[in-house]
Amino acid sequence: MILLKLKSGALQLTLFISIIIAVLLMGFVLLVHSHKRFQVQTDFILETTQNAQKGIEHALLHSIRLKDTVAIPLEEPSFKTLEIHRDFWGIFERVTSVSKIKTNQFRKVALIGAKSKDQNRTALYLQDTRKPLVVVGRTKIEGVVFLPKQGVKAGTISGHSYTGSQLLYGSTQQSSTLPPLATDIVDQIESIESHVSEISNTQFITIESGKAYNNSFFDPLQIHFSTTNVILNEVQLTGHIVVQSKTKITVLASAVLKDIVLIAPEIEIGNNVISNFQAFASKRMSVGNSVQLNYPSALILNKNQVENLPNTTGTKEKPSIEIGKSSVVKGVVVYQGNDPPNNYKTQIELQETAILIGELYCNQNTELKGTVYGTVFAKNFIANQFGSIYQNHIYNGKINVHPLPKEYVGLLFKNSKKEVLKWLY
């Protein structure tokens, strides 16, 4: 009887140990299987992210039709897809890359501009209008300079002569016409005011003072549209947002704007504003004193209408784009307009102590009294001094391309090499 009990107990113990071993083995198998599945899932997530980056890189190297979505072949199983879409955000290209692997999806949105040269960067490109460049006062130009055949000479304005030890501080080459902006960029500048007609009713918002508005670039555009003047005061606007007025937009120092777009015939940026945005005007744009517009900001004025009205007031007319004293703009300033005969008006004016870090492009008259750390593309310079107008003169203006960071990405010209300017959110 005792032997029987021992045999029975041993059998139970053996069965118990066997069950424990089976459970442990099953747990180990499940653990290995889960680990493999987790590893596969992790690999899929990493590959999805990498493919999205490949989509952006493809857009940098290949031509993609505007507002079109293109599937990029991956040479992989059918459950892996990659699509890219190209359009504009302001004056810069925007590329959206969407990568999918089974249930995993990853999206990247990038602003695209032109890559800077590593060496021999251009400080000034002055169109050949058969007139020499005349430098006066404390003017100083550093970097590669493209000049008309007539070259450069020192001049005098009301007894103020050129004070530099040499006329230019860099090598020179002969210019011709201004380098053309990319065709899509010009089309975007000329048509941006009309884009509101393409917007769905659900995308319109009403902006109120004292509130904050945020919109991701992965979400549909939001637009505040008004037929009357718009004053941005004590408001925060961030992201995929357009503010458009049929008359005028005024930005006050209490407003904080980030990455948005402003569109109006007239835009006034008040004193002490600190923001970054792109602004498009068709009549006039003024930047007050002590303003700081961070990179990548853009001030664009497209003037299709030729104005030949004489100045009967006897006073200096206000320029189309005016940047006030002690203001700093990091990005691009562009004037694109028709070619009126006998044009003695100022289209872009950079006042004393104003600084532009980036690029200035003007196919008419530029009055440079401040400093550009970057590149100036100008058809003609003008100096309004002591009651007189001096053609192709720079008075106390400075251009120096060397402090511009080599990582700077800016205006797209024809045949420019593209680079990511900023990752959007």
CSV table of C-alpha atoms in Angstrom, one decimal:
chain,number,residue,atom,x,y,z
A,1,MET,CA,0.0,0.0,0.0
A,2,ILE,CA,2.8,2.3,0.9
A,3,LEU,CA,4.6,1.4,-2.4
A,4,LEU,CA,1.4,2.2,-4.3
A,5,LYS,CA,1.1,5.7,-2.7
A,6,LEU,CA,4.8,6.4,-3.5
A,7,LYS,CA,4.2,5.4,-7.2
A,8,SER,CA,1.1,7.5,-7.3
A,9,GLY,CA,2.9,10.5,-5.8
A,10,ALA,CA,5.8,10.1,-8.1
A,11,LEU,CA,3.5,10.1,-11.1
A,12,GLN,CA,1.7,13.2,-9.9
A,13,LEU,CA,5.1,14.9,-9.4
A,14,THR,CA,6.2,13.9,-12.9
A,15,LEU,CA,3.0,15.2,-14.4
A,16,PHE,CA,3.4,18.4,-12.5
A,17,ILE,CA,7.0,18.9,-13.7
A,18,SER,CA,6.0,18.0,-17.2
A,19,ILE,CA,3.2,20.6,-17.2
A,20,ILE,CA,5.6,23.2,-15.8
A,21,ILE,CA,8.1,22.4,-18.5
A,22,ALA,CA,5.4,22.6,-21.2
A,23,VAL,CA,4.2,26.0,-19.9
A,24,LEU,CA,7.8,27.3,-19.8
A,25,LEU,CA,8.4,26.0,-23.3
A,26,MET,CA,5.2,27.5,-24.6
A,27,GLY,CA,6.0,30.8,-22.9
A,28,PHE,CA,9.5,30.8,-24.5
A,29,VAL,CA,8.0,30.1,-27.9
A,30,LEU,CA,5.5,32.9,-27.5
A,31,LEU,CA,8.3,35.2,-26.3
A,32,VAL,CA,10.4,34.3,-29.4
A,33,HIS,CA,7.4,34.8,-31.6
A,34,SER,CA,6.5,38.1,-30.0
A,35,HIS,CA,10.1,39.3,-30.2
A,36,LYS,CA,10.2,38.4,-33.9
A,37,ARG,CA,6.9,40.2,-34.6
A,38,PHE,CA,8.1,43.2,-32.6
A,39,GLN,CA,11.4,43.2,-34.6
A,40,VAL,CA,9.5,43.0,-37.9
A,41,GLN,CA,7.2,45.8,-36.8
A,42,THR,CA,10.1,47.9,-35.7
A,43,ASP,CA,11.8,47.3,-39.0
A,44,PHE,CA,8.6,48.3,-40.8
A,45,ILE,CA,8.4,51.5,-38.8
A,46,LEU,CA,12.0,52.4,-39.6
A,47,GLU,CA,11.7,51.5,-43.2
A,48,THR,CA,8.5,53.6,-43.5
A,49,THR,CA,10.3,56.6,-42.1
A,50,GLN,CA,13.3,56.1,-44.4
A,51,ASN,CA,11.0,55.8,-47.4
A,52,ALA,CA,9.4,59.1,-46.6
A,53,GLN,CA,12.8,60.7,-46.6
A,54,LYS,CA,13.5,59.0,-49.9
A,55,GLY,CA,10.4,60.7,-51.3
A,56,ILE,CA,11.7,64.2,-50.3
A,57,GLU,CA,15.1,63.4,-51.8
A,58,HIS,CA,13.4,62.3,-55.0
A,59,ALA,CA,11.6,65.6,-55.2
A,60,LEU,CA,14.9,67.5,-54.8
A,61,LEU,CA,16.4,65.7,-57.8
A,62,HIS,CA,13.5,65.3,-60.2
A,63,SER,CA,10.9,67.5,-61.8
A,64,ILE,CA,7.4,66.9,-60.5
A,65,ARG,CA,4.4,68.6,-62.0
A,66,LEU,CA,2.9,71.2,-59.7
A,67,LYS,CA,-0.1,70.2,-57.6
A,68,ASP,CA,0.3,66.6,-58.7
A,69,THR,CA,0.7,63.4,-56.6
A,70,VAL,CA,3.3,60.9,-57.9
A,71,ALA,CA,3.8,57.3,-56.9
A,72,ILE,CA,7.5,56.4,-56.5
A,73,PRO,CA,8.3,52.8,-57.3
A,74,LEU,CA,10.1,51.0,-54.5
A,75,GLU,CA,10.9,47.6,-56.1
A,76,GLU,CA,9.3,46.0,-53.0
A,77,PRO,CA,6.2,44.0,-52.2
A,78,SER,CA,2.9,45.7,-53.1
A,79,PHE,CA,2.1,46.5,-49.5
A,80,LYS,CA,4.8,49.1,-49.5
A,81,THR,CA,3.9,52.4,-51.2
A,82,LEU,CA,5.4,55.9,-51.5
A,83,GLU,CA,3.7,59.0,-52.8
A,84,ILE,CA,4.9,62.6,-53.1
A,85,HIS,CA,2.9,65.8,-53.7
A,86,ARG,CA,4.4,69.1,-54.8
A,87,ASP,CA,2.8,72.5,-54.4
A,88,PHE,CA,3.7,75.9,-52.9
A,89,TRP,CA,3.6,77.5,-49.5
A,90,GLY,CA,4.1,81.2,-50.2
A,91,ILE,CA,7.1,81.7,-52.5
A,92,PHE,CA,8.8,78.4,-51.5
A,93,GLU,CA,8.0,74.9,-52.8
A,94,ARG,CA,6.3,72.5,-50.4
A,95,VAL,CA,6.7,68.7,-50.8
A,96,THR,CA,4.7,66.2,-48.9
A,97,SER,CA,5.9,62.6,-48.8
A,98,VAL,CA,3.6,59.8,-47.6
A,99,SER,CA,5.1,56.3,-47.0
A,100,LYS,CA,3.0,53.3,-46.1
A,101,ILE,CA,3.9,49.7,-45.2
A,102,LYS,CA,0.8,47.6,-44.3
A,103,THR,CA,-0.8,49.5,-41.4
A,104,ASN,CA,2.2,51.8,-40.8
A,105,GLN,CA,2.2,55.3,-42.3
A,106,PHE,CA,4.7,58.1,-42.0
A,107,ARG,CA,4.4,61.7,-43.5
A,108,LYS,CA,7.0,64.4,-44.0
A,109,VAL,CA,6.5,67.9,-45.2
A,110,ALA,CA,9.4,70.1,-46.3
A,111,LEU,CA,9.8,73.6,-47.6
A,112,ILE,CA,12.1,73.6,-50.6
A,113,GLY,CA,14.4,76.4,-51.9
A,114,ALA,CA,17.7,76.9,-53.7
A,115,LYS,CA,20.9,75.6,-52.2
A,116,SER,CA,23.7,78.1,-51.7
A,117,LYS,CA,27.1,77.7,-53.4
A,118,ASP,CA,29.9,76.4,-51.3
A,119,GLN,CA,32.4,78.8,-52.8
A,120,ASN,CA,32.6,82.0,-54.9
A,121,ARG,CA,29.2,83.2,-53.7
A,122,THR,CA,27.7,86.2,-55.5
A,123,ALA,CA,27.3,89.4,-53.4
A,124,LEU,CA,25.9,91.6,-56.2
A,125,TYR,CA,24.4,91.0,-59.6
A,126,LEU,CA,23.7,94.3,-61.3
A,127,GLN,CA,21.9,94.1,-64.7
A,128,ASP,CA,23.7,95.6,-67.6
A,129,THR,CA,21.8,98.8,-68.5
A,130,ARG,CA,24.9,100.4,-70.1
A,131,LYS,CA,25.6,102.5,-67.0
A,132,PRO,CA,28.4,102.0,-64.5
A,133,LEU,CA,27.8,101.3,-60.8
A,134,VAL,CA,28.8,104.4,-58.7
A,135,VAL,CA,29.8,103.9,-55.1
A,136,VAL,CA,29.6,106.9,-52.7
A,137,GLY,CA,30.3,107.5,-49.0
A,138,ARG,CA,30.9,104.5,-46.8
A,139,THR,CA,29.6,102.0,-49.4
A,140,LYS,CA,31.3,98.6,-49.2
A,141,ILE,CA,30.7,95.5,-51.4
A,142,GLU,CA,32.4,92.2,-50.5
A,143,GLY,CA,32.1,89.0,-52.6
A,144,VAL,CA,31.8,88.1,-56.3
A,145,VAL,CA,30.2,91.0,-58.2
A,146,PHE,CA,28.6,90.9,-61.6
A,147,LEU,CA,28.7,94.4,-63.3
A,148,PRO,CA,27.8,96.0,-66.6
A,149,LYS,CA,30.5,96.4,-69.2
A,150,GLN,CA,31.0,100.0,-67.9
A,151,GLY,CA,32.2,98.6,-64.5
A,152,VAL,CA,32.3,100.6,-61.3
A,153,LYS,CA,33.6,104.0,-60.3
A,154,ALA,CA,33.8,106.2,-57.2
A,155,GLY,CA,31.4,109.2,-57.1
A,156,THR,CA,30.5,112.2,-55.0
A,157,ILE,CA,27.1,113.3,-53.7
A,158,SER,CA,26.8,116.8,-52.3
A,159,GLY,CA,30.4,116.9,-51.3
A,160,HIS,CA,30.4,113.3,-49.9
A,161,SER,CA,33.0,111.2,-51.7
A,162,TYR,CA,33.8,107.5,-51.6
A,163,THR,CA,35.9,106.6,-48.5
A,164,GLY,CA,36.9,103.0,-49.3
A,165,SER,CA,40.5,101.9,-50.0
A,166,GLN,CA,39.3,100.0,-53.1
A,167,LEU,CA,36.1,100.1,-55.2
A,168,LEU,CA,35.2,96.4,-54.6
A,169,TYR,CA,36.4,93.7,-52.2
A,170,GLY,CA,36.1,90.7,-54.4
A,171,SER,CA,36.4,89.5,-58.0
A,172,THR,CA,34.2,90.8,-60.8
A,173,GLN,CA,32.4,89.3,-63.8
A,174,GLN,CA,30.4,90.9,-66.6
A,175,SER,CA,26.6,90.9,-66.2
A,176,SER,CA,23.8,90.8,-68.7
A,177,THR,CA,20.1,90.6,-67.8
A,178,LEU,CA,18.9,89.6,-64.3
A,179,PRO,CA,18.9,85.8,-63.7
A,180,PRO,CA,15.3,84.8,-64.1
A,181,LEU,CA,13.4,83.3,-61.1
A,182,ALA,CA,12.0,79.8,-61.7
A,183,THR,CA,8.9,80.0,-63.9
A,184,ASP,CA,6.7,78.3,-61.2
A,185,ILE,CA,7.8,80.9,-58.7
A,186,VAL,CA,6.8,83.8,-61.0
A,187,ASP,CA,3.4,82.2,-61.6
A,188,GLN,CA,2.9,81.7,-57.9
A,189,ILE,CA,3.7,85.4,-57.2
A,190,GLU,CA,1.3,86.6,-59.9
A,191,SER,CA,-1.6,84.3,-59.0
A,192,ILE,CA,-1.5,84.0,-55.2
A,193,GLU,CA,-4.2,86.6,-54.6
A,194,SER,CA,-6.7,84.5,-56.6
A,195,HIS,CA,-6.1,81.2,-54.8
A,196,VAL,CA,-8.9,82.1,-52.3
A,197,SER,CA,-11.4,81.1,-55.0
A,198,GLU,CA,-10.3,77.5,-54.7
A,199,ILE,CA,-10.9,77.3,-51.0
A,200,SER,CA,-13.9,75.3,-49.5
A,201,ASN,CA,-16.3,77.1,-47.2
A,202,THR,CA,-15.3,74.8,-44.4
A,203,GLN,CA,-11.7,76.1,-44.5
A,204,PHE,CA,-12.6,79.7,-43.6
A,205,ILE,CA,-12.1,80.9,-40.0
A,206,THR,CA,-12.6,84.1,-38.1
A,207,ILE,CA,-9.6,85.4,-36.2
A,208,GLU,CA,-10.3,87.3,-33.0
A,209,SER,CA,-7.9,89.3,-30.8
A,210,GLY,CA,-6.7,87.6,-27.6
A,211,LYS,CA,-6.8,84.1,-29.1
A,212,ALA,CA,-4.3,81.6,-30.5
A,213,TYR,CA,-4.8,79.6,-33.7
A,214,ASN,CA,-2.7,76.6,-34.7
A,215,ASN,CA,-3.0,74.5,-37.8
A,216,SER,CA,-0.7,71.7,-38.9
A,217,PHE,CA,0.6,71.5,-42.4
A,218,PHE,CA,-0.8,68.0,-42.5
A,219,ASP,CA,-4.3,69.4,-42.2
A,220,PRO,CA,-6.3,71.4,-44.7
A,221,LEU,CA,-5.5,75.1,-45.1
A,222,GLN,CA,-7.3,77.6,-42.9
A,223,ILE,CA,-7.9,81.1,-44.2
A,224,HIS,CA,-9.2,84.3,-42.7
A,225,PHE,CA,-10.6,86.5,-45.5
A,226,SER,CA,-11.9,90.0,-45.3
A,227,THR,CA,-13.0,92.6,-47.9
A,228,THR,CA,-12.0,95.4,-45.4
A,229,ASN,CA,-8.8,96.2,-43.4
A,230,VAL,CA,-7.4,93.5,-41.1
A,231,ILE,CA,-5.5,94.5,-38.0
A,232,LEU,CA,-3.6,91.6,-36.3
A,233,ASN,CA,-3.4,92.6,-32.6
A,234,GLU,CA,-2.9,90.4,-29.6
A,235,VAL,CA,-3.2,87.2,-31.6
A,236,GLN,CA,-1.1,84.1,-32.1
A,237,LEU,CA,-1.2,82.4,-35.5
A,238,THR,CA,0.9,79.3,-36.3
A,239,GLY,CA,1.2,77.0,-39.2
A,240,HIS,CA,-1.0,76.4,-42.2
A,241,ILE,CA,-2.9,79.6,-42.1
A,242,VAL,CA,-3.5,82.4,-44.6
A,243,VAL,CA,-4.7,85.9,-43.7
A,244,GLN,CA,-6.0,87.8,-46.7
A,245,SER,CA,-7.6,91.2,-47.2
A,246,LYS,CA,-8.9,93.0,-50.3
A,247,THR,CA,-7.5,96.3,-48.9
A,248,LYS,CA,-4.9,96.3,-46.2
A,249,ILE,CA,-3.3,94.1,-43.4
A,250,THR,CA,-1.6,95.7,-40.4
A,251,VAL,CA,0.6,93.7,-38.0
A,252,LEU,CA,1.1,95.1,-34.6
A,253,ALA,CA,3.9,94.2,-32.1
A,254,SER,CA,1.4,92.3,-29.9
A,255,ALA,CA,0.8,89.8,-32.6
A,256,VAL,CA,3.0,86.6,-32.8
A,257,LEU,CA,3.0,85.0,-36.3
A,258,LYS,CA,4.8,81.8,-37.2
A,259,ASP,CA,5.1,80.4,-40.7
A,260,ILE,CA,1.8,81.9,-41.9
A,261,VAL,CA,1.1,83.8,-45.2
A,262,LEU,CA,-0.3,87.3,-45.5
A,263,ILE,CA,-1.9,88.6,-48.7
A,264,ALA,CA,-3.2,92.1,-49.4
A,265,PRO,CA,-2.7,95.0,-51.7
A,266,GLU,CA,-1.1,96.9,-48.9
A,267,ILE,CA,0.7,95.4,-45.8
A,268,GLU,CA,2.0,97.4,-42.9
A,269,ILE,CA,4.3,95.8,-40.3
A,270,GLY,CA,4.4,98.0,-37.2
A,271,ASN,CA,7.4,98.9,-35.1
A,272,ASN,CA,8.9,96.2,-32.8
A,273,VAL,CA,7.1,93.2,-34.5
A,274,ILE,CA,9.0,89.9,-33.8
A,275,SER,CA,7.7,87.0,-36.0
A,276,ASN,CA,8.3,85.0,-39.1
A,277,PHE,CA,6.0,84.9,-42.0
A,278,GLN,CA,5.6,85.5,-45.8
A,279,ALA,CA,3.8,88.6,-47.0
A,280,PHE,CA,2.5,89.3,-50.5
A,281,ALA,CA,1.4,92.7,-51.6
A,282,SER,CA,0.5,94.3,-54.9
A,283,LYS,CA,0.7,98.1,-54.0
A,284,ARG,CA,2.9,98.8,-51.0
A,285,MET,CA,4.6,97.1,-48.1
A,286,SER,CA,6.2,98.9,-45.2
A,287,VAL,CA,8.3,97.4,-42.4
A,288,GLY,CA,8.6,99.7,-39.3
A,289,ASN,CA,11.6,100.3,-37.1
A,290,SER,CA,13.2,97.7,-34.8
A,291,VAL,CA,11.3,94.8,-36.5
A,292,GLN,CA,12.7,91.3,-36.4
A,293,LEU,CA,11.5,88.9,-39.1
A,294,ASN,CA,13.1,85.5,-38.5
A,295,TYR,CA,14.1,83.0,-41.1
A,296,PRO,CA,12.5,82.0,-43.4
A,297,SER,CA,10.5,85.2,-43.9
A,298,ALA,CA,9.6,86.6,-47.3
A,299,LEU,CA,8.5,90.1,-48.3
A,300,ILE,CA,7.1,90.0,-51.9
A,301,LEU,CA,5.5,92.7,-54.0
A,302,ASN,CA,4.1,92.1,-57.4
A,303,LYS,CA,3.1,95.2,-59.2
A,304,ASN,CA,1.4,94.5,-62.5
A,305,GLN,CA,0.0,98.0,-63.1
A,306,VAL,CA,2.4,100.5,-64.6
A,307,GLU,CA,2.1,103.9,-62.9
A,308,ASN,CA,3.3,106.9,-65.0
A,309,LEU,CA,1.6,109.6,-62.9
A,310,PRO,CA,4.0,112.6,-62.3
A,311,ASN,CA,5.0,113.5,-58.8
A,312,THR,CA,3.2,116.9,-58.2
A,313,THR,CA,3.7,117.1,-54.5
A,314,GLY,CA,7.3,118.0,-54.5
A,315,THR,CA,8.1,115.4,-51.9
A,316,LYS,CA,9.8,112.1,-52.2
A,317,GLU,CA,7.3,109.3,-53.0
A,318,LYS,CA,7.2,106.3,-50.7
A,319,PRO,CA,8.9,103.2,-52.0
A,320,SER,CA,6.9,100.0,-52.9
A,321,ILE,CA,8.8,98.0,-50.2
A,322,GLU,CA,10.3,100.0,-47.3
A,323,ILE,CA,12.3,98.4,-44.5
A,324,GLY,CA,12.7,100.7,-41.5
A,325,LYS,CA,15.7,101.6,-39.3
A,326,SER,CA,17.2,99.0,-37.0
A,327,SER,CA,15.0,96.3,-38.5
A,328,VAL,CA,16.4,92.8,-39.3
A,329,VAL,CA,14.8,90.6,-42.0
A,330,LYS,CA,16.1,87.0,-42.4
A,331,GLY,CA,15.0,85.6,-45.7
A,332,VAL,CA,14.1,87.1,-49.0
A,333,VAL,CA,12.8,90.5,-50.3
A,334,VAL,CA,11.4,90.5,-53.8
A,335,TYR,CA,10.0,93.2,-56.1
A,336,GLN,CA,8.5,91.9,-59.4
A,337,GLY,CA,7.0,94.6,-61.6
A,338,ASN,CA,6.5,96.0,-65.0
A,339,ASP,CA,9.1,98.2,-66.7
A,340,PRO,CA,7.7,101.8,-66.8
A,341,PRO,CA,9.5,104.4,-68.9
A,342,ASN,CA,11.6,107.0,-67.2
A,343,ASN,CA,11.3,105.3,-63.8
A,344,TYR,CA,12.9,107.4,-61.1
A,345,LYS,CA,10.9,106.0,-58.2
A,346,THR,CA,12.3,103.7,-55.5
A,347,GLN,CA,10.8,100.2,-55.5
A,348,ILE,CA,12.8,98.7,-52.6
A,349,GLU,CA,14.4,100.9,-49.9
A,350,LEU,CA,16.6,99.5,-47.1
A,351,GLN,CA,16.9,102.4,-44.7
A,352,GLU,CA,20.0,103.2,-42.5
A,353,THR,CA,20.9,100.5,-39.9
A,354,ALA,CA,18.3,98.1,-41.5
A,355,ILE,CA,19.7,94.6,-42.1
A,356,LEU,CA,18.7,91.9,-44.6
A,357,ILE,CA,20.2,88.5,-44.1
A,358,GLY,CA,19.4,86.6,-47.2
A,359,GLU,CA,18.5,87.8,-50.7
A,360,LEU,CA,17.1,90.9,-52.3
A,361,TYR,CA,15.7,90.6,-55.8
A,362,CYS,CA,14.4,93.7,-57.6
A,363,ASN,CA,13.8,94.1,-61.3
A,364,GLN,CA,13.4,97.9,-60.9
A,365,ASN,CA,15.1,100.5,-58.6
A,366,THR,CA,16.7,99.7,-55.3
A,367,GLU,CA,17.8,102.3,-52.8
A,368,LEU,CA,20.4,100.7,-50.5
A,369,LYS,CA,21.3,102.6,-47.4
A,370,GLY,CA,21.4,99.7,-45.0
A,371,THR,CA,23.3,96.4,-45.0
A,372,VAL,CA,22.7,93.1,-46.9
A,373,TYR,CA,24.5,90.0,-45.6
A,374,GLY,CA,23.8,87.9,-48.6
A,375,THR,CA,23.1,88.6,-52.3
A,376,VAL,CA,21.5,91.5,-54.1
A,377,PHE,CA,20.0,91.1,-57.6
A,378,ALA,CA,19.1,94.5,-59.0
A,379,LYS,CA,18.3,96.1,-62.3
A,380,ASN,CA,19.3,99.5,-61.1
A,381,PHE,CA,20.2,101.4,-58.0
A,382,ILE,CA,18.9,104.8,-57.1
A,383,ALA,CA,19.9,107.4,-54.4
A,384,ASN,CA,17.6,110.1,-53.2
A,385,GLN,CA,19.9,112.5,-51.5
A,386,PHE,CA,19.9,116.2,-50.8
A,387,GLY,CA,16.9,116.9,-53.0
A,388,SER,CA,18.4,115.1,-56.1
A,389,ILE,CA,18.0,111.6,-57.7
A,390,TYR,CA,21.2,109.7,-58.6
A,391,GLN,CA,20.9,106.8,-61.0
A,392,ASN,CA,22.9,103.6,-60.3
A,393,HIS,CA,24.5,105.1,-57.2
A,394,ILE,CA,24.8,103.4,-53.8
A,395,TYR,CA,25.2,105.8,-50.9
A,396,ASN,CA,26.5,104.3,-47.7
A,397,GLY,CA,25.0,100.9,-48.5
A,398,LYS,CA,26.8,97.7,-47.7
A,399,ILE,CA,26.7,94.2,-49.3
A,400,ASN,CA,28.7,91.3,-47.8
A,401,VAL,CA,28.0,87.7,-48.8
A,402,HIS,CA,30.5,86.1,-46.5
A,403,PRO,CA,28.5,86.2,-43.2
A,404,LEU,CA,25.6,84.5,-44.8
A,405,PRO,CA,25.6,80.9,-43.4
A,406,LYS,CA,26.5,78.3,-46.1
A,407,GLU,CA,23.5,76.3,-44.9
A,408,TYR,CA,21.2,79.1,-46.2
A,409,VAL,CA,18.5,78.0,-48.6
A,410,GLY,CA,16.6,80.7,-50.5
A,411,LEU,CA,15.1,81.8,-53.8
A,412,LEU,CA,14.7,79.3,-56.6
A,413,PHE,CA,16.1,80.4,-60.0
A,414,LYS,CA,16.0,78.5,-63.2
A,415,ASN,CA,18.3,75.4,-62.9
A,416,SER,CA,18.9,76.0,-59.2
A,417,LYS,CA,19.9,73.0,-57.1
A,418,LYS,CA,17.2,72.3,-54.6
A,419,GLU,CA,17.6,71.8,-50.8
A,420,VAL,CA,15.3,71.5,-47.8
A,421,LEU,CA,14.8,74.9,-46.3
A,422,LYS,CA,12.7,73.8,-43.3
A,423,TRP,CA,10.8,70.8,-42.1
A,424,LEU,CA,7.1,71.6,-41.5
A,425,TYR,CA,4.9,70.2,-38.7
